[in-house]
């Protein structure tokens, strides 16, 4: 089993010292490591199904303010009967959320959805008057955010070009 990092030559994992294997595992699995690119971090976190502390509670709170439910990757999480049949702290609710997230093929995209749910929950927490009127389509929100990002990047590039002339 060979492993390679950056421009370094491939090394046989079986030839590494125990301390080197331990360090390699720590380098791969530690989410706080500085210098890791956002894509790599999201791939690892998504692959390991990592969620922030309080994540499922926050999804519950979003669902309370979303009468028509949440949809992601074709999987629908309805507000009712979910809220009436379960409690916020019930393991079955966490499993239901995980069932919704497991339809996402790409681990980095799964992690973006987890981050999006955290952002939505914070927005709702800070704005108690807000409530969703329609289904919350997380895929659509990510796509709109990406399109906004591309549009902003294009504007910045145009501004940079006009400043050069």
mmCIF file of C-alpha atoms in Angstrom:
data_model
loop_
_atom_site.group_PDB
_atom_site.id
_atom_site.type_symbol
_atom_site.label_atom_id
_atom_site.label_comp_id
_atom_site.label_asym_id
_atom_site.label_seq_id
_atom_site.Cartn_x
_atom_site.Cartn_y
_atom_site.Cartn_z
ATOM 1 C CA UNK A 1 0.000 0.000 0.000
ATOM 2 C CA UNK A 2 1.666 3.187 -1.181
ATOM 3 C CA UNK A 3 0.906 6.725 -0.074
ATOM 4 C CA UNK A 4 2.153 9.938 -1.592
ATOM 5 C CA UNK A 5 1.958 13.514 -0.342
ATOM 6 C CA UNK A 6 2.390 16.509 -2.602
ATOM 7 C CA UNK A 7 5.601 16.277 -4.648
ATOM 8 C CA UNK A 8 7.132 13.593 -2.424
ATOM 9 C CA UNK A 9 7.741 10.112 -3.840
ATOM 10 C CA UNK A 10 5.276 7.362 -2.965
ATOM 11 C CA UNK A 11 6.098 5.421 0.204
ATOM 12 C CA UNK A 12 5.007 1.955 1.259
ATOM 13 C CA UNK A 13 2.854 2.400 4.373
ATOM 14 C CA UNK A 14 4.109 -0.939 5.707
ATOM 15 C CA UNK A 15 7.672 0.405 5.704
ATOM 16 C CA UNK A 16 6.821 3.433 7.873
ATOM 17 C CA UNK A 17 7.651 3.467 11.558
ATOM 18 C CA UNK A 18 4.717 3.267 13.993
ATOM 19 C CA UNK A 19 5.288 6.896 14.924
ATOM 20 C CA UNK A 20 5.183 7.925 11.229
ATOM 21 C CA UNK A 21 1.919 6.008 10.716
ATOM 22 C CA UNK A 22 0.432 7.694 13.782
ATOM 23 C CA UNK A 23 1.520 11.126 12.500
ATOM 24 C CA UNK A 24 0.107 10.346 9.054
ATOM 25 C CA UNK A 25 -3.269 9.409 10.569
ATOM 26 C CA UNK A 26 -3.304 12.556 12.690
ATOM 27 C CA UNK A 27 -2.482 14.677 9.635
ATOM 28 C CA UNK A 28 -5.341 13.119 7.688
ATOM 29 C CA UNK A 29 -8.011 13.055 10.378
ATOM 30 C CA UNK A 30 -7.481 16.290 12.309
ATOM 31 C CA UNK A 31 -10.003 18.837 10.984
ATOM 32 C CA UNK A 32 -8.290 21.834 12.629
ATOM 33 C CA UNK A 33 -4.987 21.386 10.834
ATOM 34 C CA UNK A 34 -3.759 24.670 9.428
ATOM 35 C CA UNK A 35 -2.782 24.859 5.780
ATOM 36 C CA UNK A 36 -5.239 22.232 4.584
ATOM 37 C CA UNK A 37 -7.259 23.426 1.650
ATOM 38 C CA UNK A 38 -11.006 23.813 2.150
ATOM 39 C CA UNK A 39 -11.800 21.128 -0.422
ATOM 40 C CA UNK A 40 -9.612 18.523 1.256
ATOM 41 C CA UNK A 41 -11.043 19.358 4.694
ATOM 42 C CA UNK A 42 -14.612 19.096 3.393
ATOM 43 C CA UNK A 43 -13.869 15.793 1.659
ATOM 44 C CA UNK A 44 -12.558 14.300 4.885
ATOM 45 C CA UNK A 45 -15.306 15.719 7.106
ATOM 46 C CA UNK A 46 -17.991 14.626 4.639
ATOM 47 C CA UNK A 47 -16.499 11.153 4.272
ATOM 48 C CA UNK A 48 -16.454 10.694 8.035
ATOM 49 C CA UNK A 49 -20.013 12.086 8.377
ATOM 50 C CA UNK A 50 -18.764 14.728 10.804
ATOM 51 C CA UNK A 51 -21.294 17.219 12.070
ATOM 52 C CA UNK A 52 -20.807 20.181 14.421
ATOM 53 C CA UNK A 53 -21.941 20.001 18.029
ATOM 54 C CA UNK A 54 -25.678 20.595 18.254
ATOM 55 C CA UNK A 55 -26.214 19.952 14.543
ATOM 56 C CA UNK A 56 -29.322 17.764 14.879
ATOM 57 C CA UNK A 57 -30.897 20.196 17.362
ATOM 58 C CA UNK A 58 -30.397 22.963 14.825
ATOM 59 C CA UNK A 59 -31.972 20.908 12.026
ATOM 60 C CA UNK A 60 -34.951 20.357 14.359
ATOM 61 C CA UNK A 61 -35.206 24.122 14.908
ATOM 62 C CA UNK A 62 -35.118 24.719 11.136
ATOM 63 C CA UNK A 63 -37.848 22.125 10.667
ATOM 64 C CA UNK A 64 -39.999 23.903 13.271
ATOM 65 C CA UNK A 65 -39.960 26.992 11.033
ATOM 66 C CA UNK A 66 -40.361 25.116 7.739
ATOM 67 C CA UNK A 67 -43.980 23.919 7.390
ATOM 68 C CA UNK A 68 -43.305 22.283 4.028
ATOM 69 C CA UNK A 69 -40.115 20.492 5.047
ATOM 70 C CA UNK A 70 -36.548 20.226 3.778
ATOM 71 C CA UNK A 71 -35.309 18.525 0.621
ATOM 72 C CA UNK A 72 -31.778 17.602 -0.417
ATOM 73 C CA UNK A 73 -30.521 15.214 -3.105
ATOM 74 C CA UNK A 74 -34.071 14.110 -3.827
ATOM 75 C CA UNK A 75 -34.714 13.106 -0.205
ATOM 76 C CA UNK A 76 -37.554 14.881 1.596
ATOM 77 C CA UNK A 77 -37.715 15.500 5.352
ATOM 78 C CA UNK A 78 -41.281 16.608 6.154
ATOM 79 C CA UNK A 79 -42.143 18.830 9.098
ATOM 80 C CA UNK A 80 -45.127 16.632 9.913
ATOM 81 C CA UNK A 81 -45.317 13.931 11.141
ATOM 82 C CA UNK A 82 -41.608 14.284 12.042
ATOM 83 C CA UNK A 83 -42.093 16.915 14.761
ATOM 84 C CA UNK A 84 -45.212 15.316 16.208
ATOM 85 C CA UNK A 85 -43.820 11.748 16.235
ATOM 86 C CA UNK A 86 -40.311 12.457 17.544
ATOM 87 C CA UNK A 87 -38.416 14.651 19.969
ATOM 88 C CA UNK A 88 -35.432 16.879 19.261
ATOM 89 C CA UNK A 89 -33.067 14.666 21.242
ATOM 90 C CA UNK A 90 -34.328 11.327 19.964
ATOM 91 C CA UNK A 91 -31.844 9.092 18.174
ATOM 92 C CA UNK A 92 -34.486 8.322 15.525
ATOM 93 C CA UNK A 93 -34.528 11.995 14.529
ATOM 94 C CA UNK A 94 -30.740 12.028 14.097
ATOM 95 C CA UNK A 95 -30.994 8.858 12.021
ATOM 96 C CA UNK A 96 -33.719 10.441 9.882
ATOM 97 C CA UNK A 97 -31.468 13.446 9.184
ATOM 98 C CA UNK A 98 -28.548 11.120 8.385
ATOM 99 C CA UNK A 99 -30.821 9.150 6.052
ATOM 100 C CA UNK A 100 -31.540 12.393 4.198
ATOM 101 C CA UNK A 101 -27.819 13.255 3.992
ATOM 102 C CA UNK A 102 -26.683 9.795 2.879
ATOM 103 C CA UNK A 103 -28.248 10.353 -0.559
ATOM 104 C CA UNK A 104 -25.469 12.859 -1.277
ATOM 105 C CA UNK A 105 -22.788 11.130 -3.356
ATOM 106 C CA UNK A 106 -19.909 13.563 -2.924
ATOM 107 C CA UNK A 107 -18.506 13.907 0.617
ATOM 108 C CA UNK A 108 -17.457 17.537 0.103
ATOM 109 C CA UNK A 109 -20.986 18.418 -1.050
ATOM 110 C CA UNK A 110 -22.427 16.641 2.002
ATOM 111 C CA UNK A 111 -20.213 18.826 4.177
ATOM 112 C CA UNK A 112 -21.360 21.977 2.358
ATOM 113 C CA UNK A 113 -24.988 20.957 3.063
ATOM 114 C CA UNK A 114 -24.137 20.451 6.759
ATOM 115 C CA UNK A 115 -22.517 23.912 6.838
ATOM 116 C CA UNK A 116 -25.515 25.407 5.011
ATOM 117 C CA UNK A 117 -27.916 23.941 7.569
ATOM 118 C CA UNK A 118 -25.848 25.499 10.355
ATOM 119 C CA UNK A 119 -25.921 28.903 8.620
ATOM 120 C CA UNK A 120 -29.685 28.706 8.025
ATOM 121 C CA UNK A 121 -30.244 27.813 11.680
ATOM 122 C CA UNK A 122 -28.187 30.800 12.843
ATOM 123 C CA UNK A 123 -30.107 33.139 10.522
ATOM 124 C CA UNK A 124 -33.414 31.796 11.874
ATOM 125 C CA UNK A 125 -32.161 32.034 15.452
ATOM 126 C CA UNK A 126 -31.195 35.688 15.002
ATOM 127 C CA UNK A 127 -34.415 36.529 13.152
ATOM 128 C CA UNK A 128 -37.291 34.917 15.089
ATOM 129 C CA UNK A 129 -39.882 36.539 12.798
ATOM 130 C CA UNK A 130 -38.649 34.561 9.767
ATOM 131 C CA UNK A 131 -40.309 31.375 8.575
ATOM 132 C CA UNK A 132 -40.086 29.503 5.297
ATOM 133 C CA UNK A 133 -43.289 29.455 3.265
ATOM 134 C CA UNK A 134 -42.216 26.733 0.848
ATOM 135 C CA UNK A 135 -40.018 23.636 0.947
ATOM 136 C CA UNK A 136 -36.402 24.435 1.683
ATOM 137 C CA UNK A 137 -34.514 22.964 -1.269
ATOM 138 C CA UNK A 138 -30.915 22.861 -0.066
ATOM 139 C CA UNK A 139 -29.556 21.919 -3.507
ATOM 140 C CA UNK A 140 -31.211 24.996 -4.984
ATOM 141 C CA UNK A 141 -29.769 27.219 -2.227
ATOM 142 C CA UNK A 142 -26.250 25.915 -2.883
ATOM 143 C CA UNK A 143 -26.671 26.405 -6.632
ATOM 144 C CA UNK A 144 -27.921 29.987 -6.158
ATOM 145 C CA UNK A 145 -25.055 30.738 -3.773
ATOM 146 C CA UNK A 146 -22.561 29.346 -6.288
ATOM 147 C CA UNK A 147 -24.070 31.433 -9.097
ATOM 148 C CA UNK A 148 -23.882 34.547 -6.880
ATOM 149 C CA UNK A 149 -20.252 33.729 -6.107
ATOM 150 C CA UNK A 150 -19.411 33.366 -9.818
ATOM 151 C CA UNK A 151 -21.176 36.644 -10.614
ATOM 152 C CA UNK A 152 -19.238 38.430 -7.845
ATOM 153 C CA UNK A 153 -15.962 36.938 -9.064
ATOM 154 C CA UNK A 154 -16.691 38.141 -12.612
ATOM 155 C CA UNK A 155 -17.416 41.663 -11.322
ATOM 156 C CA UNK A 156 -14.155 41.713 -9.351
ATOM 157 C CA UNK A 157 -12.181 40.562 -12.385
ATOM 158 C CA UNK A 158 -13.808 43.259 -14.538
ATOM 159 C CA UNK A 159 -13.053 45.907 -11.904
ATOM 160 C CA UNK A 160 -9.435 44.758 -11.709
ATOM 161 C CA UNK A 161 -9.086 44.944 -15.506
ATOM 162 C CA UNK A 162 -10.612 48.432 -15.651
ATOM 163 C CA UNK A 163 -8.256 49.670 -12.904
ATOM 164 C CA UNK A 164 -5.247 48.385 -14.870
ATOM 165 C CA UNK A 165 -6.158 50.458 -17.946
#
